[in-house]
Coordinates of C-alpha atoms in Angstrom, one line a residue:
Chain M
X1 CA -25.9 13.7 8.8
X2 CA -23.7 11.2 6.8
X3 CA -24.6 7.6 7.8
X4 CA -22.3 6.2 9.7
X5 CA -20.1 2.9 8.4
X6 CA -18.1 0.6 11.2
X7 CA -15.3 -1.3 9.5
X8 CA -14.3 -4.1 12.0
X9 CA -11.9 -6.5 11.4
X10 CA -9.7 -8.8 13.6
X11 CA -6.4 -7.5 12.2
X12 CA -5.7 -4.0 10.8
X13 CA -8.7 -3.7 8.9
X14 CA -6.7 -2.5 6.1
X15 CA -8.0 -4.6 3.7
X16 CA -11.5 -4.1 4.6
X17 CA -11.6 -0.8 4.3
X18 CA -9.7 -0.7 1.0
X19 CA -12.6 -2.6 -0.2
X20 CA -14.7 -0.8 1.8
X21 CA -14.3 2.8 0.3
X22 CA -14.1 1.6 -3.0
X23 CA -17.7 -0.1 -2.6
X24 CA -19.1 3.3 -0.7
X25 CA -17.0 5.2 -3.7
X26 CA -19.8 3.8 -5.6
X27 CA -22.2 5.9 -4.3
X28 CA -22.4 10.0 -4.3
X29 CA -22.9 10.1 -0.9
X30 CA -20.9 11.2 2.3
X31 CA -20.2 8.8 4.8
X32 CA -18.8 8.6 8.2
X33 CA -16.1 5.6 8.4
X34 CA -15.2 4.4 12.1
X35 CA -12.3 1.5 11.6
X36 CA -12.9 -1.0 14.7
X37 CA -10.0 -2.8 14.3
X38 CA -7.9 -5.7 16.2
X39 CA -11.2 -7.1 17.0
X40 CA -10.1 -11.1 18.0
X41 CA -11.9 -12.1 21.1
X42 CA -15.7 -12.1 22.2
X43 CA -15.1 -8.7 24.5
X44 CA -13.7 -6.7 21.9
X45 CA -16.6 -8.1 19.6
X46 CA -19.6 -7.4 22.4
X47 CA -17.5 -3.7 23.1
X48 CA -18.2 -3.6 19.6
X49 CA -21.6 -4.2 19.2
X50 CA -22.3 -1.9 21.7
X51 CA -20.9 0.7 20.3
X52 CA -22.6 0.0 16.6
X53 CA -26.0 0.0 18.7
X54 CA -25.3 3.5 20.4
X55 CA -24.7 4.5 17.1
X56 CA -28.3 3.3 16.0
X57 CA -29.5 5.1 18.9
X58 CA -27.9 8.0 18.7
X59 CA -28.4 8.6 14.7
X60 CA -31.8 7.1 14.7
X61 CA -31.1 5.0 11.4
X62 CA -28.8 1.8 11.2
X63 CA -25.6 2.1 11.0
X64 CA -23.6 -0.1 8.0
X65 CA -21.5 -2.9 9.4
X66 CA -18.6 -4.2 7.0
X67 CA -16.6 -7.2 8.7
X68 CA -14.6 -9.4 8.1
X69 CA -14.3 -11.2 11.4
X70 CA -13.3 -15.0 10.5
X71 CA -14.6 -16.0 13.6
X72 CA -17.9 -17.0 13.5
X73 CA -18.9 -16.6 17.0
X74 CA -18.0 -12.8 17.2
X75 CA -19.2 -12.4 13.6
X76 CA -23.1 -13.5 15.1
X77 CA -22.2 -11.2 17.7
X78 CA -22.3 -8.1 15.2
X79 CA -24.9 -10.0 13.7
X80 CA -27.5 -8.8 16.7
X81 CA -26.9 -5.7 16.8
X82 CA -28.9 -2.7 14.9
X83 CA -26.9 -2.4 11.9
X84 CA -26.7 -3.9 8.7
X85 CA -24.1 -6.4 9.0
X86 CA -22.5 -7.1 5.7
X87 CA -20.1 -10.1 5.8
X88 CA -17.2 -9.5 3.3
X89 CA -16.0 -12.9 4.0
X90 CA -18.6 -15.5 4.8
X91 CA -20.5 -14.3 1.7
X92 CA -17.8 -15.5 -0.6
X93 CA -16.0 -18.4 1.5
X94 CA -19.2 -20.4 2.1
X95 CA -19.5 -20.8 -2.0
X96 CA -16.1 -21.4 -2.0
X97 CA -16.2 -24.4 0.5
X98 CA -18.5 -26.0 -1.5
X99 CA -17.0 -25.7 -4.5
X100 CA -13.7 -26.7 -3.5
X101 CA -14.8 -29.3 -1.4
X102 CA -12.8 -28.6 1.6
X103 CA -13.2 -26.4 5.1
X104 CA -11.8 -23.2 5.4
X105 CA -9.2 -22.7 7.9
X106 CA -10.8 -19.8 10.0
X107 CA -7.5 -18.4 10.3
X108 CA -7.5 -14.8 11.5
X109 CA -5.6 -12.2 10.4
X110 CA -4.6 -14.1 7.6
X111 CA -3.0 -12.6 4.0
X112 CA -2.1 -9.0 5.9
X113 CA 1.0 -8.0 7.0
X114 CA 2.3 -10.7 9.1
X115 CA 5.5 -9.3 10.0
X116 CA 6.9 -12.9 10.5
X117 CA 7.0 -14.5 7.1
X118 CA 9.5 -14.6 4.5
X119 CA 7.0 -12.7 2.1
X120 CA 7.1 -9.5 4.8
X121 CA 10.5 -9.4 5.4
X122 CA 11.5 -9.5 1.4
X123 CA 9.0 -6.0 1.3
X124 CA 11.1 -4.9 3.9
X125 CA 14.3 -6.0 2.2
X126 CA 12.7 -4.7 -1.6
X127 CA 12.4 -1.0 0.3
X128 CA 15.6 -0.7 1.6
X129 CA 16.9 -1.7 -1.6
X130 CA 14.6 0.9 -3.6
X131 CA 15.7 3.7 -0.9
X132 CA 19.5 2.8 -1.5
X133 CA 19.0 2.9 -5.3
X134 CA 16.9 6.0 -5.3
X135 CA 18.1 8.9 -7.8
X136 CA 21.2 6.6 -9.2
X137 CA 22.8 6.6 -5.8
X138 CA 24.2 3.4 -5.8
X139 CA 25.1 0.8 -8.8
X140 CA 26.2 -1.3 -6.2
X141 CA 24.2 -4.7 -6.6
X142 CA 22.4 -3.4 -9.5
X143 CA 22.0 -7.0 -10.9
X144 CA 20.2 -7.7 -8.0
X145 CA 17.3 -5.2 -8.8
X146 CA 14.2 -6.7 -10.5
X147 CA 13.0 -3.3 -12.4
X148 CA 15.5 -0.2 -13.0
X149 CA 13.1 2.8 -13.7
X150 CA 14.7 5.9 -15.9
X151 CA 13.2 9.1 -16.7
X152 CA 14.0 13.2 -16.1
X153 CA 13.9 14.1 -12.5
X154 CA 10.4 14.4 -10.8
X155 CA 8.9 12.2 -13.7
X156 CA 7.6 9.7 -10.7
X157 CA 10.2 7.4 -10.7
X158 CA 10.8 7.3 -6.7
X159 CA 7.6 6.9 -5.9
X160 CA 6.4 3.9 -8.1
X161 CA 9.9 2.4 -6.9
X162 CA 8.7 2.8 -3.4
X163 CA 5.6 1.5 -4.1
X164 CA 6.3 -1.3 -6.2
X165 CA 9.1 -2.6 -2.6
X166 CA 6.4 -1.8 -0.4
X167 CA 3.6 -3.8 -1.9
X168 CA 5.1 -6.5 -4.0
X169 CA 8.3 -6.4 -2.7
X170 CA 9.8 -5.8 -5.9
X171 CA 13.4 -4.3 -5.6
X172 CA 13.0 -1.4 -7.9
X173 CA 16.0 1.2 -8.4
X174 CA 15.8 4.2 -10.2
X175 CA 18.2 6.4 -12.2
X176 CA 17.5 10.0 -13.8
X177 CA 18.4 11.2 -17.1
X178 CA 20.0 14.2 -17.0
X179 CA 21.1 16.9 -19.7
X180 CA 24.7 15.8 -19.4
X181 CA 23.0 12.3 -20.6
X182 CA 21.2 14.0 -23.2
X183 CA 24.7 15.7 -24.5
X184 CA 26.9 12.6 -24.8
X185 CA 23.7 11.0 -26.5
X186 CA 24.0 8.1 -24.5
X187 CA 22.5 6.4 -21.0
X188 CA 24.9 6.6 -17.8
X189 CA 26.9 3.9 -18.5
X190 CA 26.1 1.8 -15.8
X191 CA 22.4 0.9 -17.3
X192 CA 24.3 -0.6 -20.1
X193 CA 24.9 -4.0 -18.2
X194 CA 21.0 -4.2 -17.1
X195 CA 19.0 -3.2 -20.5
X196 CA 16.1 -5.9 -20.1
X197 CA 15.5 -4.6 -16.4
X198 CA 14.9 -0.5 -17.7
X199 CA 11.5 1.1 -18.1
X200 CA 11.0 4.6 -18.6
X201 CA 8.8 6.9 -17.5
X202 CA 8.1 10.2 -19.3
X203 CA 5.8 13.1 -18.5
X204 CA 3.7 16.1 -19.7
X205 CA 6.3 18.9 -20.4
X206 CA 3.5 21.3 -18.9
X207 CA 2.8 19.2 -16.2
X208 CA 6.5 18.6 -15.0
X209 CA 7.1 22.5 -15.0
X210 CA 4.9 22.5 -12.9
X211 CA 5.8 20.2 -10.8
X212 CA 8.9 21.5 -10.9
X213 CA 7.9 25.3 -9.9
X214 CA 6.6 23.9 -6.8
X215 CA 9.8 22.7 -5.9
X216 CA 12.4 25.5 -7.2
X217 CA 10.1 28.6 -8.3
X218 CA 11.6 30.4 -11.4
X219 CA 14.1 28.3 -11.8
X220 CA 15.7 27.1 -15.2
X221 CA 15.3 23.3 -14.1
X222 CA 11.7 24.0 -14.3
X223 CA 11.1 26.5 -17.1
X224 CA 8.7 25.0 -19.7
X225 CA 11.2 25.3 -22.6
X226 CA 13.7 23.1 -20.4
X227 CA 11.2 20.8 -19.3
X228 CA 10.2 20.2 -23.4
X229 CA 14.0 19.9 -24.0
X230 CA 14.5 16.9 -21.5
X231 CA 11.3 15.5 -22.0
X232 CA 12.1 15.5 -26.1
X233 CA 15.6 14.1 -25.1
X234 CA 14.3 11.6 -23.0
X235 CA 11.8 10.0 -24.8
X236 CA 14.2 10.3 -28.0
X237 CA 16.7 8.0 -25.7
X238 CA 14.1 6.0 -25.1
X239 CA 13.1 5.3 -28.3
X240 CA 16.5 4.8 -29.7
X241 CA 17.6 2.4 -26.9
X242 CA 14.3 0.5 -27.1
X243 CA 13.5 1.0 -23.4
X244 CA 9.6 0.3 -23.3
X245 CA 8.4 3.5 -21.3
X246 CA 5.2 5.2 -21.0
X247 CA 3.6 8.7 -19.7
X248 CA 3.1 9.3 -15.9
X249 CA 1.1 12.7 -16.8
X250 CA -3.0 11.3 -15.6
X251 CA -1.7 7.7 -13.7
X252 CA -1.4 7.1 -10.2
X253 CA 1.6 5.1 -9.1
X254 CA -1.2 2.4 -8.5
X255 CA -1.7 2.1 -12.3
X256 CA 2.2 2.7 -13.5
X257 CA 2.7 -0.2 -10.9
X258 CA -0.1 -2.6 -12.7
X259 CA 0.9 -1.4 -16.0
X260 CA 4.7 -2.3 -14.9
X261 CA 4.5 -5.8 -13.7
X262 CA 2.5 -6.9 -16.2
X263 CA 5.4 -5.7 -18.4
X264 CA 8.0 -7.0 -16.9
X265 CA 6.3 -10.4 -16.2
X266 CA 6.8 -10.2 -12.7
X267 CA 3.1 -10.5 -11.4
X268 CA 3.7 -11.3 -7.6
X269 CA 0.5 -11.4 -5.3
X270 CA -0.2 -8.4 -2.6
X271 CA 0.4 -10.0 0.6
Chain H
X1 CA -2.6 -28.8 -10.0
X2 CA -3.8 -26.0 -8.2
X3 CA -7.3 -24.4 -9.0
X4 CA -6.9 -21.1 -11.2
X5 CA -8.3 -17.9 -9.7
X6 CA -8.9 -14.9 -12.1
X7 CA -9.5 -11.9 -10.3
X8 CA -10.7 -9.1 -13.2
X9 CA -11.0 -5.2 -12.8
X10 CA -12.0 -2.4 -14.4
X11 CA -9.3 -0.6 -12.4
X12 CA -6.0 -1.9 -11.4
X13 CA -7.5 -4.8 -9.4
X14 CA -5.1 -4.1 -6.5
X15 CA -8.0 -4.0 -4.0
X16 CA -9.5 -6.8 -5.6
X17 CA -6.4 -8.8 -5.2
X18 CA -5.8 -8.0 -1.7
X19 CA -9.4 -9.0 -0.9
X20 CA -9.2 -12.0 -2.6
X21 CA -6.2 -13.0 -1.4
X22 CA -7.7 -12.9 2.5
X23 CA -10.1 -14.7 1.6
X24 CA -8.0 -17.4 -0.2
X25 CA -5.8 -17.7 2.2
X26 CA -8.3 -19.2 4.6
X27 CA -7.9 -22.1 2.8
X28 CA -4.8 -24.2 3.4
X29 CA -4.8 -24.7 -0.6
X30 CA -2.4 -23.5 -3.2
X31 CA -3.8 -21.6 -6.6
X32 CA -2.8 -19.8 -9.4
X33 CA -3.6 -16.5 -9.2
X34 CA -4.4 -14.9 -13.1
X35 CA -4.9 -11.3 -12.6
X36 CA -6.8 -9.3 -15.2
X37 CA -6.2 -5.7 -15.0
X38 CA -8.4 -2.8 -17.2
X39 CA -10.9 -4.8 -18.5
X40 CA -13.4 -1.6 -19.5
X41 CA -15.0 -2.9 -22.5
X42 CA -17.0 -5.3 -23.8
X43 CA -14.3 -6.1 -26.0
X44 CA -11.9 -6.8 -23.2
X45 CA -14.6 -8.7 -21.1
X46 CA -15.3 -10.8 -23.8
X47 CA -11.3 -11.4 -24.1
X48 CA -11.3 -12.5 -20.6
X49 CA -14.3 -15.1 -20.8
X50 CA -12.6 -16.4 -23.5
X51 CA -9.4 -17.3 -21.3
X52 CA -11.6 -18.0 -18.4
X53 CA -13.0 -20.5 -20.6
X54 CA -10.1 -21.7 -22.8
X55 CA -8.9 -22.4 -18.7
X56 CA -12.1 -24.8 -17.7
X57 CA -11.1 -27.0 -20.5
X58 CA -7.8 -27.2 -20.2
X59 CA -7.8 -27.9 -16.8
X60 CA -11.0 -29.8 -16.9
X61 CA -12.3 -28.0 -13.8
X62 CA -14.2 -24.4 -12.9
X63 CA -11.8 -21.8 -12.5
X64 CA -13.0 -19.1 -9.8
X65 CA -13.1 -16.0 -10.9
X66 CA -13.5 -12.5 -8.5
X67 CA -14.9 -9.8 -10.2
X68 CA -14.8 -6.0 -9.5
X69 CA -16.3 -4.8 -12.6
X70 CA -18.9 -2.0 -12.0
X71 CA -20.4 -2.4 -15.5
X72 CA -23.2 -4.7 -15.2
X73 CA -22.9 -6.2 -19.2
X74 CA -19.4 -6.6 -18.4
X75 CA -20.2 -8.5 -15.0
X76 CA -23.0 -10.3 -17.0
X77 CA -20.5 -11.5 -19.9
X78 CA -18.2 -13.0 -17.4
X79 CA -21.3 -15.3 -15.8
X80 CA -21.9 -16.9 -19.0
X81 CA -18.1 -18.5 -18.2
X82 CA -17.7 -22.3 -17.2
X83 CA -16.9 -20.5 -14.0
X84 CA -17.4 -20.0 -9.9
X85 CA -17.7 -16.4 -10.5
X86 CA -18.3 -14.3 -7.2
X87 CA -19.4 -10.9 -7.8
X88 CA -17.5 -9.0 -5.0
X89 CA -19.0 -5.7 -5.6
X90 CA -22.2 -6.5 -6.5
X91 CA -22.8 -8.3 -3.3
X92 CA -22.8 -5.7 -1.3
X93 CA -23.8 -2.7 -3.3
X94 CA -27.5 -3.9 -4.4
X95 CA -28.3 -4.2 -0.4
X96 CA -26.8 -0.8 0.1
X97 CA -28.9 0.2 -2.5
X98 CA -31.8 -0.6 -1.0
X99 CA -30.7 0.4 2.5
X100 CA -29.9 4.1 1.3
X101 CA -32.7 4.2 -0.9
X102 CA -30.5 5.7 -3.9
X103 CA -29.3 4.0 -6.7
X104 CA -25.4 3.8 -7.1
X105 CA -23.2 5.7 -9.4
X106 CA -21.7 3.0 -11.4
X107 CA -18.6 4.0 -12.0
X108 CA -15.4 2.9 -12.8
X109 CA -11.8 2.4 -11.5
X110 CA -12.9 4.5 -8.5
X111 CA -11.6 4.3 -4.9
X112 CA -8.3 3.8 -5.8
X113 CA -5.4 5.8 -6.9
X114 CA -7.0 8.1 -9.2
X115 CA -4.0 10.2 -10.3
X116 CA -6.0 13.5 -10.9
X117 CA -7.2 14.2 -7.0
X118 CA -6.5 16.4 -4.1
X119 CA -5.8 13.0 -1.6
X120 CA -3.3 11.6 -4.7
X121 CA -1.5 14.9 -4.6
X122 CA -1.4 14.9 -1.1
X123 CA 0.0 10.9 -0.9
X124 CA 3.0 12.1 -3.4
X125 CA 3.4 15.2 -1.5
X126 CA 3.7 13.4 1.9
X127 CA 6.1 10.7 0.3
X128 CA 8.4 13.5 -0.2
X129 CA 7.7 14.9 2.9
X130 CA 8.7 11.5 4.3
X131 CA 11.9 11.3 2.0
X132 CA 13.0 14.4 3.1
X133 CA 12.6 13.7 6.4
X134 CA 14.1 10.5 6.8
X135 CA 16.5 9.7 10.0
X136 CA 16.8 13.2 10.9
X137 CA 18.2 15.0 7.5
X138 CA 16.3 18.5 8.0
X139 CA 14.7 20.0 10.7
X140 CA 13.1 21.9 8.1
X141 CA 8.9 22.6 7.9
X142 CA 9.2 19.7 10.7
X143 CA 5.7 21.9 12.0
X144 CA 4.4 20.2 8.7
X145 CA 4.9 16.9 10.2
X146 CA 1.9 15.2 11.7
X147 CA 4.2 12.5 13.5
X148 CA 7.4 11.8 14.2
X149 CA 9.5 8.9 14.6
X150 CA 12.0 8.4 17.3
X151 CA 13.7 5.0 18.2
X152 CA 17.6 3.8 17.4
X153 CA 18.3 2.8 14.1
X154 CA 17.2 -0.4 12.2
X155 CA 13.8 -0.2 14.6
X156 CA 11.5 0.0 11.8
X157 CA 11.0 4.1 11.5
X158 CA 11.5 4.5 7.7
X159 CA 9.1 1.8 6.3
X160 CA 6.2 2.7 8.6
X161 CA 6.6 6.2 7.7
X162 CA 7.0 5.4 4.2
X163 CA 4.0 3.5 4.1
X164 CA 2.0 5.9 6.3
X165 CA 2.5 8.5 3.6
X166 CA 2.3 5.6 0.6
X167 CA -1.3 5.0 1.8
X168 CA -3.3 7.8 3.8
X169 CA -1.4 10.9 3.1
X170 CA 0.3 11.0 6.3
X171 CA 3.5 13.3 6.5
X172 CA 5.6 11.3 8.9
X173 CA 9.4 12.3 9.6
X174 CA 11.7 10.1 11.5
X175 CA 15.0 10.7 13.8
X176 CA 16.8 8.3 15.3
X177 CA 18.1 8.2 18.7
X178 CA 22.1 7.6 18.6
X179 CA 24.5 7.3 21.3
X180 CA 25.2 11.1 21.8
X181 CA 21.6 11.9 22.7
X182 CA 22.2 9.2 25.4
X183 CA 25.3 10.8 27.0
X184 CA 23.7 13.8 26.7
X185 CA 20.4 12.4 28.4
X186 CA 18.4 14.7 26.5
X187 CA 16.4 14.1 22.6
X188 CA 17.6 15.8 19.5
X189 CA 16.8 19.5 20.3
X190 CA 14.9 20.3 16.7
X191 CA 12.3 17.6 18.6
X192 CA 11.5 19.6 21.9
X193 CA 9.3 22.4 19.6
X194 CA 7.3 18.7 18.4
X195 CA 6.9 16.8 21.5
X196 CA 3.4 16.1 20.9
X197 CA 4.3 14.8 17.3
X198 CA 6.5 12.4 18.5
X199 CA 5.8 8.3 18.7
X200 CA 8.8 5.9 19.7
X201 CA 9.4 2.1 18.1
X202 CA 11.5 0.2 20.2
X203 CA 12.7 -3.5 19.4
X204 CA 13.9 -6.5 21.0
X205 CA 17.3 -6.4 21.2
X206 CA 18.2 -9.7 19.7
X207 CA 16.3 -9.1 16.9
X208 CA 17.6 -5.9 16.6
X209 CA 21.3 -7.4 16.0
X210 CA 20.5 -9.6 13.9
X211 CA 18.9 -7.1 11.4
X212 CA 21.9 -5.1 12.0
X213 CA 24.7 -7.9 11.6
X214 CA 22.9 -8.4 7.9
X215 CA 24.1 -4.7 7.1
X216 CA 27.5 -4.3 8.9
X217 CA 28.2 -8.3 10.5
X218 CA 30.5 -8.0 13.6
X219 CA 30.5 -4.3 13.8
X220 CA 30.0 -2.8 17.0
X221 CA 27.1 -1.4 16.0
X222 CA 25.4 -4.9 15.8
X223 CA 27.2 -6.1 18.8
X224 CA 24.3 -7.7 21.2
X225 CA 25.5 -5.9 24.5
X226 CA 25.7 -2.5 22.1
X227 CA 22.2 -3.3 20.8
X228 CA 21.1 -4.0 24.9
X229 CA 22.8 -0.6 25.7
X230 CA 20.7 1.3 23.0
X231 CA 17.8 0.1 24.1
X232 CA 17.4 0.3 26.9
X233 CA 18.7 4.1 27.0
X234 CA 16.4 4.8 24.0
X235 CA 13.3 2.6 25.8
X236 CA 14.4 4.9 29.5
X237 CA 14.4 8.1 27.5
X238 CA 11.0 7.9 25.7
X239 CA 9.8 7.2 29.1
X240 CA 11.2 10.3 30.7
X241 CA 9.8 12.1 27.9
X242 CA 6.3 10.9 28.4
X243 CA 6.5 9.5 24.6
X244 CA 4.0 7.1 23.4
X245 CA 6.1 4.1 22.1
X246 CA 5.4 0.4 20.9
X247 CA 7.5 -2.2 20.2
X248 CA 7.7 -3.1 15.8
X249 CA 9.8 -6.9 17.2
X250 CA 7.3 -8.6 15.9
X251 CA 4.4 -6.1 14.6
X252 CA 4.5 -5.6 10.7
X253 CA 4.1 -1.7 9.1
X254 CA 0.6 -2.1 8.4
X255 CA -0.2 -2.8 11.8
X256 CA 2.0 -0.5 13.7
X257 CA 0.3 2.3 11.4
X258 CA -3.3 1.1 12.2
X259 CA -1.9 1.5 16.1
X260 CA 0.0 5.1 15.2
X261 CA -3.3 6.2 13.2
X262 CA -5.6 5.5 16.5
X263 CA -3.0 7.1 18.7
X264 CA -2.4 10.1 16.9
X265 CA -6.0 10.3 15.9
X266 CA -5.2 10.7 12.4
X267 CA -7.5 7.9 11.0
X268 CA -7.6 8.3 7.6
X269 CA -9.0 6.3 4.9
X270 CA -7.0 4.5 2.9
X271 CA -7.3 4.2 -1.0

């Protein structure tokens, strides 16, 4: 039986179980993960302890407690309980007091998704932008757009764009390359007024038929020696225009997104 | 000047970021946030001490710096800084060591948007599950669905389905409730095969005009008595349909997916 891992938090618990998994990632075992979150007054906290200590009873081993609870008086709550308790947040904001000299706030729910702050509403603003500029649908307010991404169709250009307004709230648009781009030898004219904002993204030629076969099976938009002949065109676009680019093929939008602002010098917190 | 804070990674450093960022913000303190993405070599870690160091001096202070770095001469290369550094993984894995009696894996840049998984495919795959699927375009494999959205338009259906596909895998469609389905009395018809699917956002309707005046200002559409009408039709419908519903007025898409994810009992982990 996997051991069992209670993620509490006092707001969505997102964060702590981001960290969470990647820390239990670290380890090639199977666990079972119960988020406990919303967790901001002593109830909730004592509900929770008593569910962590049926848990203990039930499993006979102690469960694994990861909270970050800011406030202290439910944290001790989860601190009685059979379980061991590990404190993502005291653990680092106690050195941090000290060395900064000055009290932490004990703010809960702080740095997550607060849907009333400016830095919330520009994500929401960022994805309606990336939704209305998905696939070249618009140029309208294309000046406006922070990154433009380029690449042949299903190369991962929409998601990163989503990603990129969701997270950072980076207004990302996105245009394909097509073959009639490839015949005139040039990029849909449009681009030409935004050149510093493009990035390309390429892709295995293998991997995008594929892709594409999923999609439309035996089709000629996704036969491999069309596939090669867009993905040659492409990236010889893209080397002639000077559009920095780079290959989609083994990243996650997670690391295209990293790799992105870095290259565009736009390196915006997470909120 | 505000302290500098160096968050470095192996990986992306997204989680790192977001983690460090919660616990920053519990102080009512500004910093400068450097973060230092990939560092999976010596080489690289000795690049960063370097900065980390060249950054003491200059600004005559420690600089804090959060590490995520699995390696543990990487990890030890960065302690020789003039630097607070706080070992985030560490922490925590060397008393989960000893609690699970195994040793842990070490590895690297795992936990988070690994491109070359089953759960990656399945995020990408439910993002354009969710694109498809957006404000009612196709009634099509709507059985895939594992929720769907109903509430008028502008109440915050795209975005949380967006991100509930973005981050666990969730394929979430959305319709929206419009004026006809209110004369009518009755939900889109495609939805009455789905009922269990279905989860309702509502919204204040003050708020709700105001979002809409942004997009079309003094339309009828964004008209406050037009918003009251919607509504409270949309608000009496969901509750002669027996639909689970919360209001997104002033909940952000992270936490009305935390809330869907319990009620739907899809929890999922994140990544």
């Amino acid at each position: 039986m996997p051991p069992t891992v209670f993620i509490v938090s006092d707001g969505t618990g997102i964060t702590a179980e981001t960290f969470a998994h990647s820390i239990l990632s670290q380890f090639d075992l199977k666990f079972r993960l119960v988020r406990v979150p919303f967790v901001d007054s002593y109830d909730k906290a004592y509900a929770t302890a008593e569910k962590i200590n049926a848990a203990a009873i039930q499993e006979q081993r102690r469960p694994i407690v990861f909270t970050t609870l800011v406030d202290t008086g439910s944290n001790e709550i989860l601190k009685g309980t059979q379980a061991l308790v590990m404190d993502m947040f005291q653990s680092f904001i106690q050195p941090l007091e000290l060395e900064l000299d000055t009290k932490s706030n004990h703010a809960m729910g702080r740095g997550h998704g607060n849907a009333d702050t400016e830095e919330y509403k520009n994500r929401i603003e960022a994805i309606n932008f990336s939704l209305a500029h998905d696939d070249g649908q618009s140029n309208r307010s294309l000046a406006e757009a922070d990154v433009i991404f380029v690449g042949v169709s299903r190369s991962g250009k929409t998601p990163t764009s989503l990603y990129l307004a969701m997270q950072y709230g980076v207004k990302a648009a996105n245009y394909p390359l097509i073959p009639d781009d490839f015949e005139r030898g040039k990029l849909p004219t449009a681009l030409y007024d935004h050149r510093s904002k493009l990035f390309g993204l390429t892709i295995d030629p293998t991997r995008l038929s594929e892709i594409r076969n999923e999609r439309r099976p035996g089709s000629k938009y996704a036969a491999p020696e069309n596939c090669r002949y867009e993905v040659n065109e492409a990236e010889a676009m893209m080397r002639r225009e000077g559009i920095k680019w780079l290959s989609s093929t083994h990243k996650s939008i997670e690391e295209i997104a990293t790799t992105v602002l870095q290259e565009i010098r736009l390196d915006r917190s997470p909120y």
